[in-house]
Amino acid sequence: MQEHKQKYIWGFWIISFVITSIFYMGCSGEEPFGNKEEIAGQMSLALQQKDMYCQKKLDRIDSIRNFLNVNEKRRTDEEKFQINANLYNEFKLYSFDSAFHYATQLCKIASSIDSAAYMVNAKTKLGYILARGGFFKEAIDSLSSIRIEKETLPAQVLADYYISFGRVYHDLADYAKDDVFSSKYNQIGNELLTESLSYLSDSSTIYYVRGKIALKDDKLAESKQLYRQALELCDMTDTETLSVLLSTLAFIDRRLELNDEAIYYYVKAAVNDIRSATKESVSMRGLATMLYYHKNDVNRASEYINEAFEDATFYGTRHRINVIGTLLPVFVGEKLDIEQVKRQTFQDSLILTSIFAIILIVAIIYILVQMKHLRRSRQLLEKLNLKLSEANRIKNSYIGHYLDATFKLVNQLDNFVLVGQQKLENKQYDSLSSMIHNLNSDFNRKSAFADFDRTFLSLFPTFVENFNSLLQPNDKFALENKDALNSTLRIFALIRLGITESEQISEILGYSVNTVYNYRVRTRNKAVDPANFEKNIRKIGL
């Protein structure tokens, strides 16, 4: 039972949350709040057209001035007042000096008209513009000097007076940012705005005034609801009021920590200010602050705070310049730090890349060198293999040839012993003597040398030619029989075969050791390079 009860409770809360969310979304009637790309796109497009909007305003101002100058002397003071009021309205949020000039002109014309309504209207505009320029004391003095006769003044004039006077005190409170004086200024401002309500008939303005009062009383939720109602009823062609409502909604959402919603309204306000060529505004500064502190978008924050500073400087708003001046170094400094980090990172990356490139180049060079050495080693190995193959060929040829000769000799000796024993047993001594004589003929050393020569020259056909190339030109050997070697060549033929000891050579050839030694020394002395002569002999045929 308890488990079913908990399920019902959870289901109730989920359904309540969904219904509340749908209700809030339906009541809001706003577009989804944009992401960084959407913000950047809207702002980029508006800023690209900023000069065009300013030029349109200047063209409109020139048109009004030309209209004023045409038949100026024939115009009535009331007509002049209205035209100058139009010029004042054009400059009010565009250029402080020009707006102040036309406000003073209105005061002069109003004194000529001798009408309380005109004079209150003119002095209200003068007080308002003084506050816009940061001259709060002068603005309060100007507005306080106005004599208000409620019974005779039009309701709109009285409403404008109290709203303007209330905004001056609110702006002064924002500028002071002091717990003691700001609360006092806000209280006075709220009293003046409350006084204006009895003279207002426009629903949007009434919601705006009530929302302003609630905001200064720190009733954020109530203020937001009132401002949203004012925005829904606002004349969208009234760019000044539209900008105030959007910027204030952004400020309220910022206080409520609804950061995405605040950015959304700041963007809307900033785009509206750019399109209306408004220089005296807080939207661009607010947007830059939100992007910096809540989106960590330093680049765009720096761009927008610079735009805000240029606008404030152009307009001549002293207190706006001071506020922006405290933010500008922070944003720009952060951007410079980021750029410095990027540059340092780029430099570090470049250094690392260069090091890796150098290492890679060294590695490639090393690999190429090793490959070259490997190719040389492979070529050397191939040469060694060829030499080894040649040596094996020579060895196998010699072994095969002399094994065959040896076994023939052994067979002949066996036959000789067998026959000799028979002849001895039969006492055939003459026949045995003849057989011994024939054996000496068959195995004489001369025939053995001839066999050696043929076998050696078949293995080393260019031996004589190569041998002569190692001797001095006048000491070369010329052989009558190209298939036979002389005694000297036969000695060095054995050396080529690896038999280098004179004693061993003498036993094979039947020469004395001294004879072999003398042949070797005498021939070496005839060589081009005596020191390496026999070494070069052993290389013949390789």
PDB file of N, CA, C and O in Angstrom, residues 350-391:
ATOM      1  N   LEU A 350      55.564  25.306 -32.871  1.00  0.00           N
ATOM      2  CA  LEU A 350      56.522  25.465 -33.967  1.00  0.00           C
ATOM      3  C   LEU A 350      57.875  24.890 -33.593  1.00  0.00           C
ATOM      4  O   LEU A 350      58.521  24.202 -34.392  1.00  0.00           O
ATOM      5  N   ILE A 351      58.299  25.171 -32.334  1.00  0.00           N
ATOM      6  CA  ILE A 351      59.585  24.651 -31.864  1.00  0.00           C
ATOM      7  C   ILE A 351      59.558  23.124 -31.831  1.00  0.00           C
ATOM      8  O   ILE A 351      60.485  22.461 -32.315  1.00  0.00           O
ATOM      9  N   LEU A 352      58.470  22.582 -31.244  1.00  0.00           N
ATOM     10  CA  LEU A 352      58.350  21.121 -31.179  1.00  0.00           C
ATOM     11  C   LEU A 352      58.297  20.509 -32.576  1.00  0.00           C
ATOM     12  O   LEU A 352      58.937  19.484 -32.844  1.00  0.00           O
ATOM     13  N   THR A 353      57.529  21.173 -33.458  1.00  0.00           N
ATOM     14  CA  THR A 353      57.442  20.679 -34.830  1.00  0.00           C
ATOM     15  C   THR A 353      58.812  20.717 -35.505  1.00  0.00           C
ATOM     16  O   THR A 353      59.192  19.781 -36.216  1.00  0.00           O
ATOM     17  N   SER A 354      59.547  21.825 -35.262  1.00  0.00           N
ATOM     18  CA  SER A 354      60.890  21.941 -35.845  1.00  0.00           C
ATOM     19  C   SER A 354      61.809  20.850 -35.309  1.00  0.00           C
ATOM     20  O   SER A 354      62.574  20.238 -36.064  1.00  0.00           O
ATOM     21  N   ILE A 355      61.713  20.624 -33.970  1.00  0.00           N
ATOM     22  CA  ILE A 355      62.548  19.577 -33.364  1.00  0.00           C
ATOM     23  C   ILE A 355      62.209  18.220 -33.957  1.00  0.00           C
ATOM     24  O   ILE A 355      63.096  17.437 -34.340  1.00  0.00           O
ATOM     25  N   PHE A 356      60.884  17.941 -34.052  1.00  0.00           N
ATOM     26  CA  PHE A 356      60.468  16.667 -34.624  1.00  0.00           C
ATOM     27  C   PHE A 356      60.911  16.561 -36.089  1.00  0.00           C
ATOM     28  O   PHE A 356      61.293  15.483 -36.547  1.00  0.00           O
ATOM     29  N   ALA A 357      60.826  17.713 -36.809  1.00  0.00           N
ATOM     30  CA  ALA A 357      61.245  17.702 -38.204  1.00  0.00           C
ATOM     31  C   ALA A 357      62.742  17.400 -38.320  1.00  0.00           C
ATOM     32  O   ALA A 357      63.173  16.613 -39.177  1.00  0.00           O
ATOM     33  N   ILE A 358      63.527  18.055 -37.430  1.00  0.00           N
ATOM     34  CA  ILE A 358      64.981  17.814 -37.432  1.00  0.00           C
ATOM     35  C   ILE A 358      65.275  16.357 -37.107  1.00  0.00           C
ATOM     36  O   ILE A 358      66.098  15.700 -37.758  1.00  0.00           O
ATOM     37  N   ILE A 359      64.565  15.861 -36.051  1.00  0.00           N
ATOM     38  CA  ILE A 359      64.758  14.454 -35.670  1.00  0.00           C
ATOM     39  C   ILE A 359      64.387  13.541 -36.836  1.00  0.00           C
ATOM     40  O   ILE A 359      65.087  12.558 -37.134  1.00  0.00           O
ATOM     41  N   LEU A 360      63.265  13.887 -37.499  1.00  0.00           N
ATOM     42  CA  LEU A 360      62.822  13.083 -38.638  1.00  0.00           C
ATOM     43  C   LEU A 360      63.846  13.108 -39.765  1.00  0.00           C
ATOM     44  O   LEU A 360      64.160  12.067 -40.360  1.00  0.00           O
ATOM     45  N   ILE A 361      64.377  14.315 -40.043  1.00  0.00           N
ATOM     46  CA  ILE A 361      65.378  14.441 -41.113  1.00  0.00           C
ATOM     47  C   ILE A 361      66.635  13.639 -40.767  1.00  0.00           C
ATOM     48  O   ILE A 361      67.182  12.909 -41.603  1.00  0.00           O
ATOM     49  N   VAL A 362      67.069  13.789 -39.481  1.00  0.00           N
ATOM     50  CA  VAL A 362      68.251  13.041 -39.032  1.00  0.00           C
ATOM     51  C   VAL A 362      67.991  11.536 -39.144  1.00  0.00           C
ATOM     52  O   VAL A 362      68.855  10.770 -39.596  1.00  0.00           O
ATOM     53  N   ALA A 363      66.769  11.143 -38.720  1.00  0.00           N
ATOM     54  CA  ALA A 363      66.416   9.721 -38.794  1.00  0.00           C
ATOM     55  C   ALA A 363      66.418   9.227 -40.240  1.00  0.00           C
ATOM     56  O   ALA A 363      66.905   8.129 -40.530  1.00  0.00           O
ATOM     57  N   ILE A 364      65.857  10.071 -41.138  1.00  0.00           N
ATOM     58  CA  ILE A 364      65.824   9.682 -42.555  1.00  0.00           C
ATOM     59  C   ILE A 364      67.243   9.559 -43.107  1.00  0.00           C
ATOM     60  O   ILE A 364      67.575   8.604 -43.813  1.00  0.00           O
ATOM     61  N   ILE A 365      68.090  10.568 -42.754  1.00  0.00           N
ATOM     62  CA  ILE A 365      69.489  10.529 -43.210  1.00  0.00           C
ATOM     63  C   ILE A 365      70.184   9.281 -42.675  1.00  0.00           C
ATOM     64  O   ILE A 365      70.906   8.579 -43.389  1.00  0.00           O
ATOM     65  N   TYR A 366      69.932   9.021 -41.361  1.00  0.00           N
ATOM     66  CA  TYR A 366      70.548   7.850 -40.732  1.00  0.00           C
ATOM     67  C   TYR A 366      70.089   6.565 -41.445  1.00  0.00           C
ATOM     68  O   TYR A 366      70.897   5.677 -41.732  1.00  0.00           O
ATOM     69  N   ILE A 367      68.777   6.501 -41.712  1.00  0.00           N
ATOM     70  CA  ILE A 367      68.235   5.318 -42.386  1.00  0.00           C
ATOM     71  C   ILE A 367      68.832   5.170 -43.784  1.00  0.00           C
ATOM     72  O   ILE A 367      69.195   4.065 -44.205  1.00  0.00           O
ATOM     73  N   LEU A 368      68.940   6.326 -44.505  1.00  0.00           N
ATOM     74  CA  LEU A 368      69.520   6.273 -45.852  1.00  0.00           C
ATOM     75  C   LEU A 368      70.971   5.805 -45.807  1.00  0.00           C
ATOM     76  O   LEU A 368      71.409   5.006 -46.651  1.00  0.00           O
ATOM     77  N   VAL A 369      71.723   6.343 -44.808  1.00  0.00           N
ATOM     78  CA  VAL A 369      73.127   5.936 -44.662  1.00  0.00           C
ATOM     79  C   VAL A 369      73.215   4.443 -44.360  1.00  0.00           C
ATOM     80  O   VAL A 369      74.031   3.712 -44.938  1.00  0.00           O
ATOM     81  N   GLN A 370      72.332   4.005 -43.418  1.00  0.00           N
ATOM     82  CA  GLN A 370      72.340   2.588 -43.070  1.00  0.00           C
ATOM     83  C   GLN A 370      71.947   1.722 -44.265  1.00  0.00           C
ATOM     84  O   GLN A 370      72.503   0.632 -44.464  1.00  0.00           O
ATOM     85  N   MET A 371      70.970   2.232 -45.038  1.00  0.00           N
ATOM     86  CA  MET A 371      70.571   1.484 -46.241  1.00  0.00           C
ATOM     87  C   MET A 371      71.718   1.410 -47.241  1.00  0.00           C
ATOM     88  O   MET A 371      71.922   0.379 -47.897  1.00  0.00           O
ATOM     89  N   LYS A 372      72.469   2.533 -47.329  1.00  0.00           N
ATOM     90  CA  LYS A 372      73.635   2.542 -48.224  1.00  0.00           C
ATOM     91  C   LYS A 372      74.675   1.542 -47.745  1.00  0.00           C
ATOM     92  O   LYS A 372      75.248   0.768 -48.545  1.00  0.00           O
ATOM     93  N   HIS A 373      74.908   1.556 -46.417  1.00  0.00           N
ATOM     94  CA  HIS A 373      75.854   0.588 -45.853  1.00  0.00           C
ATOM     95  C   HIS A 373      75.352  -0.831 -46.060  1.00  0.00           C
ATOM     96  O   HIS A 373      76.142  -1.751 -46.344  1.00  0.00           O
ATOM     97  N   LEU A 374      74.018  -0.985 -45.910  1.00  0.00           N
ATOM     98  CA  LEU A 374      73.437  -2.312 -46.095  1.00  0.00           C
ATOM     99  C   LEU A 374      73.609  -2.791 -47.532  1.00  0.00           C
ATOM    100  O   LEU A 374      73.929  -3.964 -47.773  1.00  0.00           O
ATOM    101  N   ARG A 375      73.397  -1.819 -48.476  1.00  0.00           N
ATOM    102  CA  ARG A 375      73.602  -2.191 -49.888  1.00  0.00           C
ATOM    103  C   ARG A 375      75.057  -2.586 -50.140  1.00  0.00           C
ATOM    104  O   ARG A 375      75.340  -3.574 -50.842  1.00  0.00           O
ATOM    105  N   ARG A 376      75.976  -1.788 -49.538  1.00  0.00           N
ATOM    106  CA  ARG A 376      77.404  -2.125 -49.706  1.00  0.00           C
ATOM    107  C   ARG A 376      77.717  -3.477 -49.075  1.00  0.00           C
ATOM    108  O   ARG A 376      78.455  -4.289 -49.656  1.00  0.00           O
ATOM    109  N   SER A 377      77.135  -3.695 -47.883  1.00  0.00           N
ATOM    110  CA  SER A 377      77.371  -4.977 -47.208  1.00  0.00           C
ATOM    111  C   SER A 377      76.802  -6.122 -48.028  1.00  0.00           C
ATOM    112  O   SER A 377      77.414  -7.192 -48.141  1.00  0.00           O
ATOM    113  N   ARG A 378      75.596  -5.867 -48.618  1.00  0.00           N
ATOM    114  CA  ARG A 378      74.991  -6.901 -49.437  1.00  0.00           C
ATOM    115  C   ARG A 378      75.847  -7.179 -50.673  1.00  0.00           C
ATOM    116  O   ARG A 378      76.040  -8.344 -51.071  1.00  0.00           O
ATOM    117  N   GLN A 379      76.353  -6.086 -51.291  1.00  0.00           N
ATOM    118  CA  GLN A 379      77.207  -6.259 -52.461  1.00  0.00           C
ATOM    119  C   GLN A 379      78.488  -7.007 -52.084  1.00  0.00           C
ATOM    120  O   GLN A 379      78.947  -7.885 -52.823  1.00  0.00           O
ATOM    121  N   LEU A 380      79.045  -6.601 -50.901  1.00  0.00           N
ATOM    122  CA  LEU A 380      80.260  -7.281 -50.446  1.00  0.00           C
ATOM    123  C   LEU A 380      79.990  -8.756 -50.167  1.00  0.00           C
ATOM    124  O   LEU A 380      80.790  -9.634 -50.503  1.00  0.00           O
ATOM    125  N   LEU A 381      78.808  -8.976 -49.545  1.00  0.00           N
ATOM    126  CA  LEU A 381      78.444 -10.357 -49.253  1.00  0.00           C
ATOM    127  C   LEU A 381      78.262 -11.156 -50.535  1.00  0.00           C
ATOM    128  O   LEU A 381      78.663 -12.332 -50.624  1.00  0.00           O
ATOM    129  N   GLU A 382      77.653 -10.497 -51.534  1.00  0.00           N
ATOM    130  CA  GLU A 382      77.487 -11.170 -52.814  1.00  0.00           C
ATOM    131  C   GLU A 382      78.836 -11.499 -53.441  1.00  0.00           C
ATOM    132  O   GLU A 382      79.034 -12.589 -54.009  1.00  0.00           O
ATOM    133  N   LYS A 383      79.773 -10.519 -53.315  1.00  0.00           N
ATOM    134  CA  LYS A 383      81.129 -10.777 -53.846  1.00  0.00           C
ATOM    135  C   LYS A 383      81.791 -11.926 -53.094  1.00  0.00           C
ATOM    136  O   LYS A 383      82.425 -12.792 -53.689  1.00  0.00           O
ATOM    137  N   LEU A 384      81.606 -11.893 -51.751  1.00  0.00           N
ATOM    138  CA  LEU A 384      82.194 -12.970 -50.943  1.00  0.00           C
ATOM    139  C   LEU A 384      81.569 -14.319 -51.294  1.00  0.00           C
ATOM    140  O   LEU A 384      82.272 -15.338 -51.349  1.00  0.00           O
ATOM    141  N   ASN A 385      80.247 -14.264 -51.514  1.00  0.00           N
ATOM    142  CA  ASN A 385      79.579 -15.511 -51.901  1.00  0.00           C
ATOM    143  C   ASN A 385      80.097 -16.026 -53.245  1.00  0.00           C
ATOM    144  O   ASN A 385      80.255 -17.235 -53.449  1.00  0.00           O
ATOM    145  N   LEU A 386      80.321 -15.055 -54.182  1.00  0.00           N
ATOM    146  CA  LEU A 386      80.878 -15.459 -55.480  1.00  0.00           C
ATOM    147  C   LEU A 386      82.276 -16.048 -55.317  1.00  0.00           C
ATOM    148  O   LEU A 386      82.618 -17.061 -55.949  1.00  0.00           O
ATOM    149  N   LYS A 387      83.070 -15.358 -54.456  1.00  0.00           N
ATOM    150  CA  LYS A 387      84.436 -15.873 -54.217  1.00  0.00           C
ATOM    151  C   LYS A 387      84.373 -17.249 -53.572  1.00  0.00           C
ATOM    152  O   LYS A 387      85.136 -18.159 -53.924  1.00  0.00           O
ATOM    153  N   LEU A 388      83.421 -17.372 -52.607  1.00  0.00           N
ATOM    154  CA  LEU A 388      83.292 -18.652 -51.927  1.00  0.00           C
ATOM    155  C   LEU A 388      82.828 -19.729 -52.909  1.00  0.00           C
ATOM    156  O   LEU A 388      83.318 -20.870 -52.886  1.00  0.00           O
ATOM    157  N   SER A 389      81.895 -19.332 -53.781  1.00  0.00           N
ATOM    158  CA  SER A 389      81.425 -20.281 -54.796  1.00  0.00           C
ATOM    159  C   SER A 389      82.563 -20.685 -55.727  1.00  0.00           C
ATOM    160  O   SER A 389      82.708 -21.859 -56.097  1.00  0.00           O
ATOM    161  N   GLU A 390      83.363 -19.663 -56.094  1.00  0.00           N
ATOM    162  CA  GLU A 390      84.503 -19.950 -56.967  1.00  0.00           C
ATOM    163  C   GLU A 390      85.507 -20.852 -56.275  1.00  0.00           C
ATOM    164  O   GLU A 390      86.029 -21.811 -56.875  1.00  0.00           O
ATOM    165  N   ALA A 391      85.757 -20.532 -54.996  1.00  0.00           N
ATOM    166  CA  ALA A 391      86.696 -21.362 -54.238  1.00  0.00           C
ATOM    167  C   ALA A 391      86.171 -22.785 -54.111  1.00  0.00           C
ATOM    168  O   ALA A 391      86.930 -23.762 -54.233  1.00  0.00           O
TER     169      ALA A 391
END
